[in-house]
């Protein structure tokens, strides 16, 4: 099968296909010429047949030049041979003009071919008394139109592929914007809180201030590590979950460390995990981590002094994550990538996100993401 595919790809190469087409047309026209007994000497038959067939080798690059040459040979056979056997090459040339030439010029060429044929047969009628025929006129227009149709179909297909590629680029840009927002906003927010706390306690509690600064330094290193991983993802091939491969260590298993860092930064927060843990895809695992990270960042930015709780629940066929706080509506009216990025992440995994004020006060972020059965532990 592999050898057949290789052979087929070789035959589909333009130069190879055109060479085979020229050889086939040459053989067909030579057999037809000698079988119908044209009134042309054999050397002339072979010469005109060879010129018309070899010209097809350049039908993609110079379709109108090839058409002119073949039509000239064709008219010569009509004038001196009283029979037509170069019709195959002429039809191929007309098709190539419609397929690879400028559309307007292709139609002009088709009309010119019709006029030249009509003038030729009219002259033969006047000189030899032969009855003119116009059956080739509609044929030339049909062949050019068929070539135009295939040209338009290919252009539409290329345009569709270009639009898909552009959409993929835009989606990748949005994903990178979300990643950059999550990495930078979370760690910079944490570092600002820690540095501010250290500044206020530096004179009274230098030991506590030093510990706070060490925590801020660790947050900065983590930000740099995540940025390096993001750059690694940019250089990697984008296949299946490869775009999340650089963040394999940032998932549900890393939530305790994330909550602990938030607590070290002064946020009163707790983590609860319920249900039987199942194996998650890299995309879902990373999405859970980013949701909690962004929610905690918003609480620090918009609900200072609030208490928060994080709950991760494994339910049959899905995983749920909930982040609650008892402060002001954290994130409400946010115009950045925060809540929008959460929604896009969850939607990409086939889940649903709910974010807004909680009926009992504070703000709630809740996401439910389906987990296919094939991903569950057996």
mmCIF file of C-alpha atoms in Angstrom:
data_model
loop_
_atom_site.group_PDB
_atom_site.id
_atom_site.type_symbol
_atom_site.label_atom_id
_atom_site.label_comp_id
_atom_site.label_asym_id
_atom_site.label_seq_id
_atom_site.Cartn_x
_atom_site.Cartn_y
_atom_site.Cartn_z
ATOM 1 C CA UNK A 1 0.000 0.000 0.000
ATOM 2 C CA UNK A 2 2.819 2.388 0.821
ATOM 3 C CA UNK A 3 4.460 1.793 -2.556
ATOM 4 C CA UNK A 4 1.121 2.465 -4.264
ATOM 5 C CA UNK A 5 0.709 5.741 -2.377
ATOM 6 C CA UNK A 6 4.240 6.778 -3.298
ATOM 7 C CA UNK A 7 3.602 5.916 -6.940
ATOM 8 C CA UNK A 8 0.323 7.845 -6.914
ATOM 9 C CA UNK A 9 1.948 10.928 -5.380
ATOM 10 C CA UNK A 10 4.653 10.726 -8.041
ATOM 11 C CA UNK A 11 2.089 10.524 -10.836
ATOM 12 C CA UNK A 12 0.193 13.481 -9.375
ATOM 13 C CA UNK A 13 3.193 15.778 -9.655
ATOM 14 C CA UNK A 14 2.408 18.455 -12.271
ATOM 15 C CA UNK A 15 5.412 17.804 -14.516
ATOM 16 C CA UNK A 16 4.999 14.042 -14.411
ATOM 17 C CA UNK A 17 1.253 14.255 -15.068
ATOM 18 C CA UNK A 18 1.755 16.681 -17.963
ATOM 19 C CA UNK A 19 4.439 14.465 -19.490
ATOM 20 C CA UNK A 20 2.153 11.427 -19.341
ATOM 21 C CA UNK A 21 -0.720 13.482 -20.768
ATOM 22 C CA UNK A 22 1.444 14.676 -23.669
ATOM 23 C CA UNK A 23 2.536 11.110 -24.433
ATOM 24 C CA UNK A 24 -1.040 9.831 -24.290
ATOM 25 C CA UNK A 25 -2.355 12.620 -26.551
ATOM 26 C CA UNK A 26 0.499 12.081 -29.025
ATOM 27 C CA UNK A 27 -0.235 8.358 -29.255
ATOM 28 C CA UNK A 28 -3.976 8.843 -29.547
ATOM 29 C CA UNK A 29 -3.691 11.508 -32.265
ATOM 30 C CA UNK A 30 -1.119 9.531 -34.263
ATOM 31 C CA UNK A 31 -3.274 6.403 -34.236
ATOM 32 C CA UNK A 32 -6.364 8.448 -35.138
ATOM 33 C CA UNK A 33 -4.591 10.271 -37.977
ATOM 34 C CA UNK A 34 -3.342 7.129 -39.704
ATOM 35 C CA UNK A 35 -6.566 5.210 -39.091
ATOM 36 C CA UNK A 36 -8.814 7.800 -40.746
ATOM 37 C CA UNK A 37 -6.395 8.344 -43.622
ATOM 38 C CA UNK A 38 -5.805 12.087 -43.548
ATOM 39 C CA UNK A 39 -4.570 13.680 -46.722
ATOM 40 C CA UNK A 40 -1.304 14.847 -45.158
ATOM 41 C CA UNK A 41 2.159 13.295 -45.724
ATOM 42 C CA UNK A 42 3.244 11.101 -42.748
ATOM 43 C CA UNK A 43 6.241 13.318 -41.815
ATOM 44 C CA UNK A 44 3.909 16.320 -41.580
ATOM 45 C CA UNK A 45 1.463 14.286 -39.497
ATOM 46 C CA UNK A 46 4.208 13.286 -37.054
ATOM 47 C CA UNK A 47 5.611 16.838 -36.911
ATOM 48 C CA UNK A 48 2.295 18.556 -36.196
ATOM 49 C CA UNK A 49 1.281 15.848 -33.737
ATOM 50 C CA UNK A 50 4.591 16.166 -31.886
ATOM 51 C CA UNK A 51 4.435 19.972 -31.714
ATOM 52 C CA UNK A 52 0.857 19.950 -30.394
ATOM 53 C CA UNK A 53 1.558 17.202 -27.843
ATOM 54 C CA UNK A 54 4.872 18.522 -26.524
ATOM 55 C CA UNK A 55 3.342 21.978 -26.083
ATOM 56 C CA UNK A 56 1.023 20.489 -23.418
ATOM 57 C CA UNK A 57 4.040 20.159 -21.125
ATOM 58 C CA UNK A 58 3.807 23.950 -20.509
ATOM 59 C CA UNK A 59 0.014 24.158 -20.342
ATOM 60 C CA UNK A 60 0.008 25.222 -16.659
ATOM 61 C CA UNK A 61 2.675 27.931 -16.966
ATOM 62 C CA UNK A 62 1.794 29.424 -20.376
ATOM 63 C CA UNK A 63 -1.742 28.265 -21.155
ATOM 64 C CA UNK A 64 -2.490 30.903 -23.812
ATOM 65 C CA UNK A 65 0.791 30.398 -25.658
ATOM 66 C CA UNK A 66 0.173 26.673 -25.707
ATOM 67 C CA UNK A 67 -3.410 27.214 -26.894
ATOM 68 C CA UNK A 68 -2.271 29.502 -29.718
ATOM 69 C CA UNK A 69 0.348 27.008 -30.913
ATOM 70 C CA UNK A 70 -1.997 24.021 -30.808
ATOM 71 C CA UNK A 71 -4.851 25.879 -32.520
ATOM 72 C CA UNK A 72 -2.421 26.925 -35.269
ATOM 73 C CA UNK A 73 -1.402 23.295 -35.794
ATOM 74 C CA UNK A 74 -5.062 22.321 -35.723
ATOM 75 C CA UNK A 75 -5.988 24.846 -38.418
ATOM 76 C CA UNK A 76 -3.078 23.669 -40.564
ATOM 77 C CA UNK A 77 -4.478 20.145 -40.492
ATOM 78 C CA UNK A 78 -7.906 21.450 -41.456
ATOM 79 C CA UNK A 79 -6.508 23.432 -44.393
ATOM 80 C CA UNK A 80 -4.103 20.881 -45.894
ATOM 81 C CA UNK A 81 -5.549 17.606 -44.703
ATOM 82 C CA UNK A 82 -9.283 18.132 -44.993
ATOM 83 C CA UNK A 83 -9.578 16.112 -41.758
ATOM 84 C CA UNK A 84 -9.204 16.917 -38.098
ATOM 85 C CA UNK A 85 -7.217 14.729 -35.722
ATOM 86 C CA UNK A 86 -5.667 17.274 -33.320
ATOM 87 C CA UNK A 87 -8.947 17.850 -31.477
ATOM 88 C CA UNK A 88 -7.680 16.139 -28.298
ATOM 89 C CA UNK A 89 -4.737 18.508 -27.879
ATOM 90 C CA UNK A 90 -6.964 21.485 -28.665
ATOM 91 C CA UNK A 91 -9.506 20.474 -26.025
ATOM 92 C CA UNK A 92 -6.726 20.042 -23.437
ATOM 93 C CA UNK A 93 -5.352 23.468 -24.327
ATOM 94 C CA UNK A 94 -8.780 25.088 -24.004
ATOM 95 C CA UNK A 95 -9.323 23.416 -20.634
ATOM 96 C CA UNK A 96 -5.884 24.595 -19.434
ATOM 97 C CA UNK A 97 -6.670 28.153 -20.501
ATOM 98 C CA UNK A 98 -9.840 28.081 -18.397
ATOM 99 C CA UNK A 99 -8.194 26.272 -15.492
ATOM 100 C CA UNK A 100 -4.884 28.123 -15.166
ATOM 101 C CA UNK A 101 -5.279 31.319 -17.192
ATOM 102 C CA UNK A 102 -6.804 34.677 -16.351
ATOM 103 C CA UNK A 103 -10.609 34.161 -16.466
ATOM 104 C CA UNK A 104 -11.378 37.065 -18.791
ATOM 105 C CA UNK A 105 -8.546 36.136 -21.141
ATOM 106 C CA UNK A 106 -9.735 32.518 -21.185
ATOM 107 C CA UNK A 107 -13.164 33.518 -22.477
ATOM 108 C CA UNK A 108 -11.607 35.859 -25.026
ATOM 109 C CA UNK A 109 -9.376 33.004 -26.175
ATOM 110 C CA UNK A 110 -12.384 30.700 -26.528
ATOM 111 C CA UNK A 111 -14.188 33.276 -28.673
ATOM 112 C CA UNK A 112 -11.028 33.786 -30.746
ATOM 113 C CA UNK A 113 -10.750 30.037 -31.321
ATOM 114 C CA UNK A 114 -14.373 29.926 -32.444
ATOM 115 C CA UNK A 115 -13.894 32.871 -34.802
ATOM 116 C CA UNK A 116 -10.723 31.444 -36.295
ATOM 117 C CA UNK A 117 -12.435 28.104 -36.843
ATOM 118 C CA UNK A 118 -15.485 29.783 -38.382
ATOM 119 C CA UNK A 119 -13.349 31.890 -40.720
ATOM 120 C CA UNK A 120 -11.312 28.857 -41.752
ATOM 121 C CA UNK A 121 -14.278 26.669 -42.594
ATOM 122 C CA UNK A 122 -15.956 29.574 -44.405
ATOM 123 C CA UNK A 123 -12.881 30.063 -46.568
ATOM 124 C CA UNK A 124 -12.777 26.329 -47.288
ATOM 125 C CA UNK A 125 -16.430 26.507 -48.261
ATOM 126 C CA UNK A 126 -15.782 29.321 -50.692
ATOM 127 C CA UNK A 127 -12.602 27.780 -52.142
ATOM 128 C CA UNK A 128 -13.403 24.065 -52.142
ATOM 129 C CA UNK A 129 -17.143 24.076 -51.785
ATOM 130 C CA UNK A 130 -16.995 22.192 -48.483
ATOM 131 C CA UNK A 131 -19.942 22.636 -46.146
ATOM 132 C CA UNK A 132 -18.870 24.561 -42.985
ATOM 133 C CA UNK A 133 -19.459 23.080 -39.553
ATOM 134 C CA UNK A 134 -19.966 24.959 -36.263
ATOM 135 C CA UNK A 135 -20.169 21.981 -33.936
ATOM 136 C CA UNK A 136 -16.806 22.880 -32.375
ATOM 137 C CA UNK A 137 -17.933 26.321 -31.245
ATOM 138 C CA UNK A 138 -20.092 25.220 -28.337
ATOM 139 C CA UNK A 139 -17.528 22.561 -27.463
ATOM 140 C CA UNK A 140 -14.768 25.151 -27.008
ATOM 141 C CA UNK A 141 -16.954 27.291 -24.741
ATOM 142 C CA UNK A 142 -17.993 24.262 -22.703
ATOM 143 C CA UNK A 143 -14.391 23.108 -22.166
ATOM 144 C CA UNK A 144 -13.247 26.574 -21.088
ATOM 145 C CA UNK A 145 -16.241 26.827 -18.768
ATOM 146 C CA UNK A 146 -15.429 23.456 -17.239
ATOM 147 C CA UNK A 147 -11.863 24.598 -16.566
ATOM 148 C CA UNK A 148 -13.198 27.800 -14.993
ATOM 149 C CA UNK A 149 -15.525 25.803 -12.764
ATOM 150 C CA UNK A 150 -12.673 23.680 -11.411
ATOM 151 C CA UNK A 151 -10.587 26.821 -10.930
ATOM 152 C CA UNK A 152 -13.312 28.487 -8.882
ATOM 153 C CA UNK A 153 -13.789 25.353 -6.774
ATOM 154 C CA UNK A 154 -10.083 25.238 -5.987
ATOM 155 C CA UNK A 155 -10.017 28.934 -5.102
ATOM 156 C CA UNK A 156 -12.985 28.475 -2.776
ATOM 157 C CA UNK A 157 -11.277 25.505 -1.111
ATOM 158 C CA UNK A 158 -8.041 27.476 -0.663
ATOM 159 C CA UNK A 159 -9.999 30.407 0.743
ATOM 160 C CA UNK A 160 -11.757 28.098 3.202
ATOM 161 C CA UNK A 161 -8.418 26.631 4.296
ATOM 162 C CA UNK A 162 -6.989 30.129 4.726
ATOM 163 C CA UNK A 163 -9.980 31.160 6.850
ATOM 164 C CA UNK A 164 -9.589 28.051 9.006
ATOM 165 C CA UNK A 165 -5.894 28.775 9.449
ATOM 166 C CA UNK A 166 -6.657 32.385 10.386
ATOM 167 C CA UNK A 167 -9.285 31.235 12.874
ATOM 168 C CA UNK A 168 -6.764 28.816 14.389
ATOM 169 C CA UNK A 169 -4.217 31.631 14.724
ATOM 170 C CA UNK A 170 -6.776 33.879 16.413
ATOM 171 C CA UNK A 171 -7.786 31.079 18.782
ATOM 172 C CA UNK A 172 -4.143 30.477 19.628
ATOM 173 C CA UNK A 173 -3.635 34.172 20.298
ATOM 174 C CA UNK A 174 -6.617 34.192 22.664
ATOM 175 C CA UNK A 175 -5.275 31.121 24.431
ATOM 176 C CA UNK A 176 -1.851 32.709 24.846
ATOM 177 C CA UNK A 177 -3.483 35.908 26.111
ATOM 178 C CA UNK A 178 -5.331 33.857 28.733
ATOM 179 C CA UNK A 179 -2.140 32.063 29.746
ATOM 180 C CA UNK A 180 -0.169 35.287 30.022
ATOM 181 C CA UNK A 181 -2.961 36.935 31.990
ATOM 182 C CA UNK A 182 -3.223 34.024 34.402
ATOM 183 C CA UNK A 183 0.520 33.774 34.965
ATOM 184 C CA UNK A 184 1.292 37.474 35.234
ATOM 185 C CA UNK A 185 -1.844 38.649 37.055
ATOM 186 C CA UNK A 186 -1.722 35.949 39.726
ATOM 187 C CA UNK A 187 1.953 36.151 40.580
ATOM 188 C CA UNK A 188 2.258 39.933 40.301
ATOM 189 C CA UNK A 189 -0.808 40.357 42.508
ATOM 190 C CA UNK A 190 0.678 37.965 45.068
ATOM 191 C CA UNK A 191 4.044 39.705 44.994
ATOM 192 C CA UNK A 192 2.433 43.142 45.441
ATOM 193 C CA UNK A 193 0.507 41.949 48.486
ATOM 194 C CA UNK A 194 3.578 40.304 50.018
ATOM 195 C CA UNK A 195 5.902 43.220 49.375
ATOM 196 C CA UNK A 196 3.322 45.620 50.832
ATOM 197 C CA UNK A 197 2.966 43.468 53.919
ATOM 198 C CA UNK A 198 6.747 43.265 54.327
ATOM 199 C CA UNK A 199 7.089 47.034 54.007
ATOM 200 C CA UNK A 200 4.571 47.660 56.785
ATOM 201 C CA UNK A 201 6.149 45.124 59.181
ATOM 202 C CA UNK A 202 9.828 45.651 58.341
ATOM 203 C CA UNK A 203 10.559 48.016 61.221
ATOM 204 C CA UNK A 204 8.463 46.267 63.896
ATOM 205 C CA UNK A 205 8.866 42.608 62.897
ATOM 206 C CA UNK A 206 11.956 42.232 60.723
ATOM 207 C CA UNK A 207 11.877 38.431 60.927
ATOM 208 C CA UNK A 208 8.298 38.258 59.674
ATOM 209 C CA UNK A 209 9.105 40.783 56.943
ATOM 210 C CA UNK A 210 12.043 38.657 55.815
ATOM 211 C CA UNK A 211 9.847 35.553 55.595
ATOM 212 C CA UNK A 212 7.268 37.512 53.618
ATOM 213 C CA UNK A 213 9.928 38.708 51.181
ATOM 214 C CA UNK A 214 11.159 35.148 50.728
ATOM 215 C CA UNK A 215 7.622 34.118 49.834
ATOM 216 C CA UNK A 216 7.439 36.976 47.313
ATOM 217 C CA UNK A 217 10.768 35.867 45.850
ATOM 218 C CA UNK A 218 9.431 32.324 45.499
ATOM 219 C CA UNK A 219 6.330 33.667 43.726
ATOM 220 C CA UNK A 220 8.560 35.540 41.287
ATOM 221 C CA UNK A 221 10.547 32.395 40.541
ATOM 222 C CA UNK A 222 7.354 30.466 39.937
ATOM 223 C CA UNK A 223 6.185 33.166 37.545
ATOM 224 C CA UNK A 224 9.447 32.898 35.629
ATOM 225 C CA UNK A 225 9.145 29.099 35.538
ATOM 226 C CA UNK A 226 5.625 29.277 34.125
ATOM 227 C CA UNK A 227 6.708 31.855 31.566
ATOM 228 C CA UNK A 228 9.517 29.556 30.428
ATOM 229 C CA UNK A 229 7.043 26.693 30.128
ATOM 230 C CA UNK A 230 4.738 28.912 28.086
ATOM 231 C CA UNK A 231 7.613 29.707 25.711
ATOM 232 C CA UNK A 232 8.306 25.983 25.496
ATOM 233 C CA UNK A 233 4.699 25.407 24.441
ATOM 234 C CA UNK A 234 5.080 28.076 21.754
ATOM 235 C CA UNK A 235 8.023 26.180 20.281
ATOM 236 C CA UNK A 236 6.312 22.779 20.487
ATOM 237 C CA UNK A 237 4.126 21.169 17.858
ATOM 238 C CA UNK A 238 0.420 21.837 18.399
ATOM 239 C CA UNK A 239 -0.919 18.267 18.407
ATOM 240 C CA UNK A 240 -3.802 16.963 20.574
ATOM 241 C CA UNK A 241 -3.005 18.206 24.105
ATOM 242 C CA UNK A 242 0.521 19.357 23.202
ATOM 243 C CA UNK A 243 -0.451 22.986 23.781
ATOM 244 C CA UNK A 244 -1.009 22.130 27.465
ATOM 245 C CA UNK A 245 2.020 19.839 27.769
ATOM 246 C CA UNK A 246 4.211 22.560 29.249
ATOM 247 C CA UNK A 247 1.721 22.982 32.113
ATOM 248 C CA UNK A 248 1.326 19.313 33.036
ATOM 249 C CA UNK A 249 2.462 20.154 36.595
ATOM 250 C CA UNK A 250 -0.290 22.739 37.043
ATOM 251 C CA UNK A 251 -3.438 20.736 37.620
ATOM 252 C CA UNK A 252 -5.728 19.468 40.368
ATOM 253 C CA UNK A 253 -2.793 17.896 42.178
ATOM 254 C CA UNK A 254 -1.171 21.332 42.500
ATOM 255 C CA UNK A 255 -4.230 23.010 44.039
ATOM 256 C CA UNK A 256 -3.078 22.453 47.678
ATOM 257 C CA UNK A 257 0.179 24.271 46.925
ATOM 258 C CA UNK A 258 -1.722 27.050 45.157
ATOM 259 C CA UNK A 259 -4.078 27.506 48.113
ATOM 260 C CA UNK A 260 -1.141 27.414 50.525
ATOM 261 C CA UNK A 261 0.611 30.201 48.628
ATOM 262 C CA UNK A 262 -2.589 32.254 48.681
ATOM 263 C CA UNK A 263 -2.783 31.717 52.442
ATOM 264 C CA UNK A 264 0.864 32.780 52.832
ATOM 265 C CA UNK A 265 -0.049 35.965 50.951
ATOM 266 C CA UNK A 266 -2.627 36.784 53.636
ATOM 267 C CA UNK A 267 -5.824 35.352 52.132
ATOM 268 C CA UNK A 268 -7.907 33.252 54.492
ATOM 269 C CA UNK A 269 -8.701 30.306 52.231
ATOM 270 C CA UNK A 270 -9.307 26.586 52.593
ATOM 271 C CA UNK A 271 -9.424 23.649 50.177
ATOM 272 C CA UNK A 272 -11.846 20.707 50.210
ATOM 273 C CA UNK A 273 -11.730 17.738 47.837
ATOM 274 C CA UNK A 274 -14.714 15.385 47.623
ATOM 275 C CA UNK A 275 -15.500 12.282 45.613
ATOM 276 C CA UNK A 276 -13.359 9.571 44.079
ATOM 277 C CA UNK A 277 -10.506 11.014 42.097
ATOM 278 C CA UNK A 278 -10.457 10.142 38.388
ATOM 279 C CA UNK A 279 -7.805 10.555 35.741
ATOM 280 C CA UNK A 280 -8.239 13.877 33.934
ATOM 281 C CA UNK A 281 -6.999 14.943 30.552
ATOM 282 C CA UNK A 282 -4.221 17.519 30.545
ATOM 283 C CA UNK A 283 -6.581 20.182 29.205
ATOM 284 C CA UNK A 284 -9.218 19.626 31.902
ATOM 285 C CA UNK A 285 -6.601 19.326 34.638
ATOM 286 C CA UNK A 286 -4.946 22.573 33.611
ATOM 287 C CA UNK A 287 -8.298 24.341 33.283
ATOM 288 C CA UNK A 288 -9.245 23.484 36.874
ATOM 289 C CA UNK A 289 -5.980 24.919 38.124
ATOM 290 C CA UNK A 290 -6.360 28.143 36.149
ATOM 291 C CA UNK A 291 -9.946 28.658 37.301
ATOM 292 C CA UNK A 292 -8.959 28.453 40.961
ATOM 293 C CA UNK A 293 -5.868 30.574 40.374
ATOM 294 C CA UNK A 294 -7.816 33.332 38.629
ATOM 295 C CA UNK A 295 -10.625 33.253 41.190
ATOM 296 C CA UNK A 296 -8.187 33.647 44.090
ATOM 297 C CA UNK A 297 -6.409 36.454 42.240
ATOM 298 C CA UNK A 298 -9.709 38.277 41.781
ATOM 299 C CA UNK A 299 -10.542 37.892 45.475
ATOM 300 C CA UNK A 300 -7.241 39.479 46.468
ATOM 301 C CA UNK A 301 -7.711 42.311 43.951
ATOM 302 C CA UNK A 302 -11.400 43.073 44.476
ATOM 303 C CA UNK A 303 -12.359 41.712 47.909
ATOM 304 C CA UNK A 304 -9.484 42.456 50.195
ATOM 305 C CA UNK A 305 -9.868 40.893 53.644
ATOM 306 C CA UNK A 306 -12.472 38.381 52.506
ATOM 307 C CA UNK A 307 -12.423 34.720 53.423
ATOM 308 C CA UNK A 308 -12.557 32.182 50.626
ATOM 309 C CA UNK A 309 -13.145 28.485 50.166
ATOM 310 C CA UNK A 310 -12.220 26.165 47.309
ATOM 311 C CA UNK A 311 -14.120 22.938 46.751
ATOM 312 C CA UNK A 312 -13.177 20.325 44.151
ATOM 313 C CA UNK A 313 -15.761 17.585 43.649
ATOM 314 C CA UNK A 314 -15.509 14.457 41.510
ATOM 315 C CA UNK A 315 -18.983 13.351 40.464
ATOM 316 C CA UNK A 316 -19.965 10.561 38.037
ATOM 317 C CA UNK A 317 -19.029 11.696 34.551
ATOM 318 C CA UNK A 318 -17.825 15.167 35.536
ATOM 319 C CA UNK A 319 -15.632 17.219 37.829
ATOM 320 C CA UNK A 320 -16.807 20.395 39.594
ATOM 321 C CA UNK A 321 -14.848 23.233 41.103
ATOM 322 C CA UNK A 322 -16.307 26.015 43.251
ATOM 323 C CA UNK A 323 -14.611 29.100 44.689
ATOM 324 C CA UNK A 324 -16.612 31.185 47.176
ATOM 325 C CA UNK A 325 -15.775 34.307 49.134
ATOM 326 C CA UNK A 326 -17.710 36.327 51.677
ATOM 327 C CA UNK A 327 -16.504 39.752 50.553
ATOM 328 C CA UNK A 328 -17.637 42.085 47.808
ATOM 329 C CA UNK A 329 -18.452 40.767 44.330
ATOM 330 C CA UNK A 330 -14.913 39.961 43.267
ATOM 331 C CA UNK A 331 -14.431 40.231 39.564
ATOM 332 C CA UNK A 332 -17.765 41.925 38.916
ATOM 333 C CA UNK A 333 -17.510 44.274 35.979
ATOM 334 C CA UNK A 334 -13.977 43.139 35.227
ATOM 335 C CA UNK A 335 -13.009 44.132 31.689
ATOM 336 C CA UNK A 336 -9.812 42.060 31.368
ATOM 337 C CA UNK A 337 -9.229 38.432 30.452
ATOM 338 C CA UNK A 338 -10.199 36.990 33.875
ATOM 339 C CA UNK A 339 -13.796 35.799 33.754
ATOM 340 C CA UNK A 340 -13.806 35.738 29.944
ATOM 341 C CA UNK A 341 -10.740 33.530 29.963
ATOM 342 C CA UNK A 342 -12.386 31.173 32.458
ATOM 343 C CA UNK A 343 -15.465 30.877 30.269
ATOM 344 C CA UNK A 344 -13.412 30.143 27.148
ATOM 345 C CA UNK A 345 -11.346 27.509 28.941
ATOM 346 C CA UNK A 346 -14.407 25.734 30.304
ATOM 347 C CA UNK A 347 -16.241 25.930 26.964
ATOM 348 C CA UNK A 348 -13.213 24.452 25.182
ATOM 349 C CA UNK A 349 -13.469 21.440 27.519
ATOM 350 C CA UNK A 350 -17.216 21.095 26.909
ATOM 351 C CA UNK A 351 -18.217 22.363 30.356
ATOM 352 C CA UNK A 352 -20.262 25.176 31.856
ATOM 353 C CA UNK A 353 -19.200 28.128 33.995
ATOM 354 C CA UNK A 354 -21.261 30.189 36.406
ATOM 355 C CA UNK A 355 -19.746 33.323 37.919
ATOM 356 C CA UNK A 356 -21.586 36.037 39.844
ATOM 357 C CA UNK A 357 -22.774 37.256 43.234
ATOM 358 C CA UNK A 358 -23.757 34.491 45.631
ATOM 359 C CA UNK A 359 -27.302 34.575 47.085
ATOM 360 C CA UNK A 360 -25.856 34.521 50.619
ATOM 361 C CA UNK A 361 -23.319 37.241 49.912
ATOM 362 C CA UNK A 362 -19.914 37.389 48.340
ATOM 363 C CA UNK A 363 -18.989 36.058 44.929
ATOM 364 C CA UNK A 364 -19.144 32.569 43.480
ATOM 365 C CA UNK A 365 -17.250 30.909 40.641
ATOM 366 C CA UNK A 366 -18.578 27.461 39.741
ATOM 367 C CA UNK A 367 -17.527 25.255 36.826
ATOM 368 C CA UNK A 368 -18.681 21.785 35.810
ATOM 369 C CA UNK A 369 -16.588 19.953 33.217
ATOM 370 C CA UNK A 370 -17.551 16.559 31.803
ATOM 371 C CA UNK A 371 -15.079 13.716 32.185
ATOM 372 C CA UNK A 372 -15.484 10.981 29.551
ATOM 373 C CA UNK A 373 -15.735 7.476 30.901
ATOM 374 C CA UNK A 374 -12.599 6.459 29.036
ATOM 375 C CA UNK A 375 -10.637 8.864 31.196
ATOM 376 C CA UNK A 376 -11.764 7.397 34.500
ATOM 377 C CA UNK A 377 -9.581 5.031 36.429
ATOM 378 C CA UNK A 378 -10.446 1.355 36.152
#
